[in-house]
Phi, psi and omega in degrees: 000147190270156181265104178256182187240152156315323182295316176276348177277344181268345180284316188273327165312301177309300166326278185304001184260315155327332201255339199276322221243302180286306186305350158289313174250042082007268189283322195041080162314099167328175179264006184268338161312303178292330163321305162286338158322291211262358140291316166331292171341281192302290186332284196295293211277319187289324182288280188285336193264305190311266186291338182270299197282330224255273171297328191263317183283295171217075165205016161027058164282341192211154172249158198199147158311126176342324172269349170280337184279329165293329177298292179308324201285255181347288166338332200270307188319287205296336151330324192068035183223055167056203206269144175312336166306317226235292182320297197293312168342309198269314192315278205292343161292303187322312186278335163312312174258017206302147183063055176215167174302328198294324208296184210261301202265013215286126135355292193289320167298032188047195195265000000 
């Protein structure tokens, strides 16, 4: 499995964004094409990461059919935020140690 650091994840996301902008300019995409790109982004980041990695895997806040579990997990992995196990582990550590020196996402420690 590919292990990435937050810096590598940021570089990958930034590079894909720049490549997408170049692709849009070079191929003169229509509004329908742009809408489909936006829909894909919403599915990957919004549905995959926010709903499945965060709500489903980290907090177990709802139940779903197995096929939607697989689809949501795949979409979450496509967001380049690491594996579900890693993401959930870091997120649970964040909740356990909120706003302390051990909080991995504490605003007190900077970005």
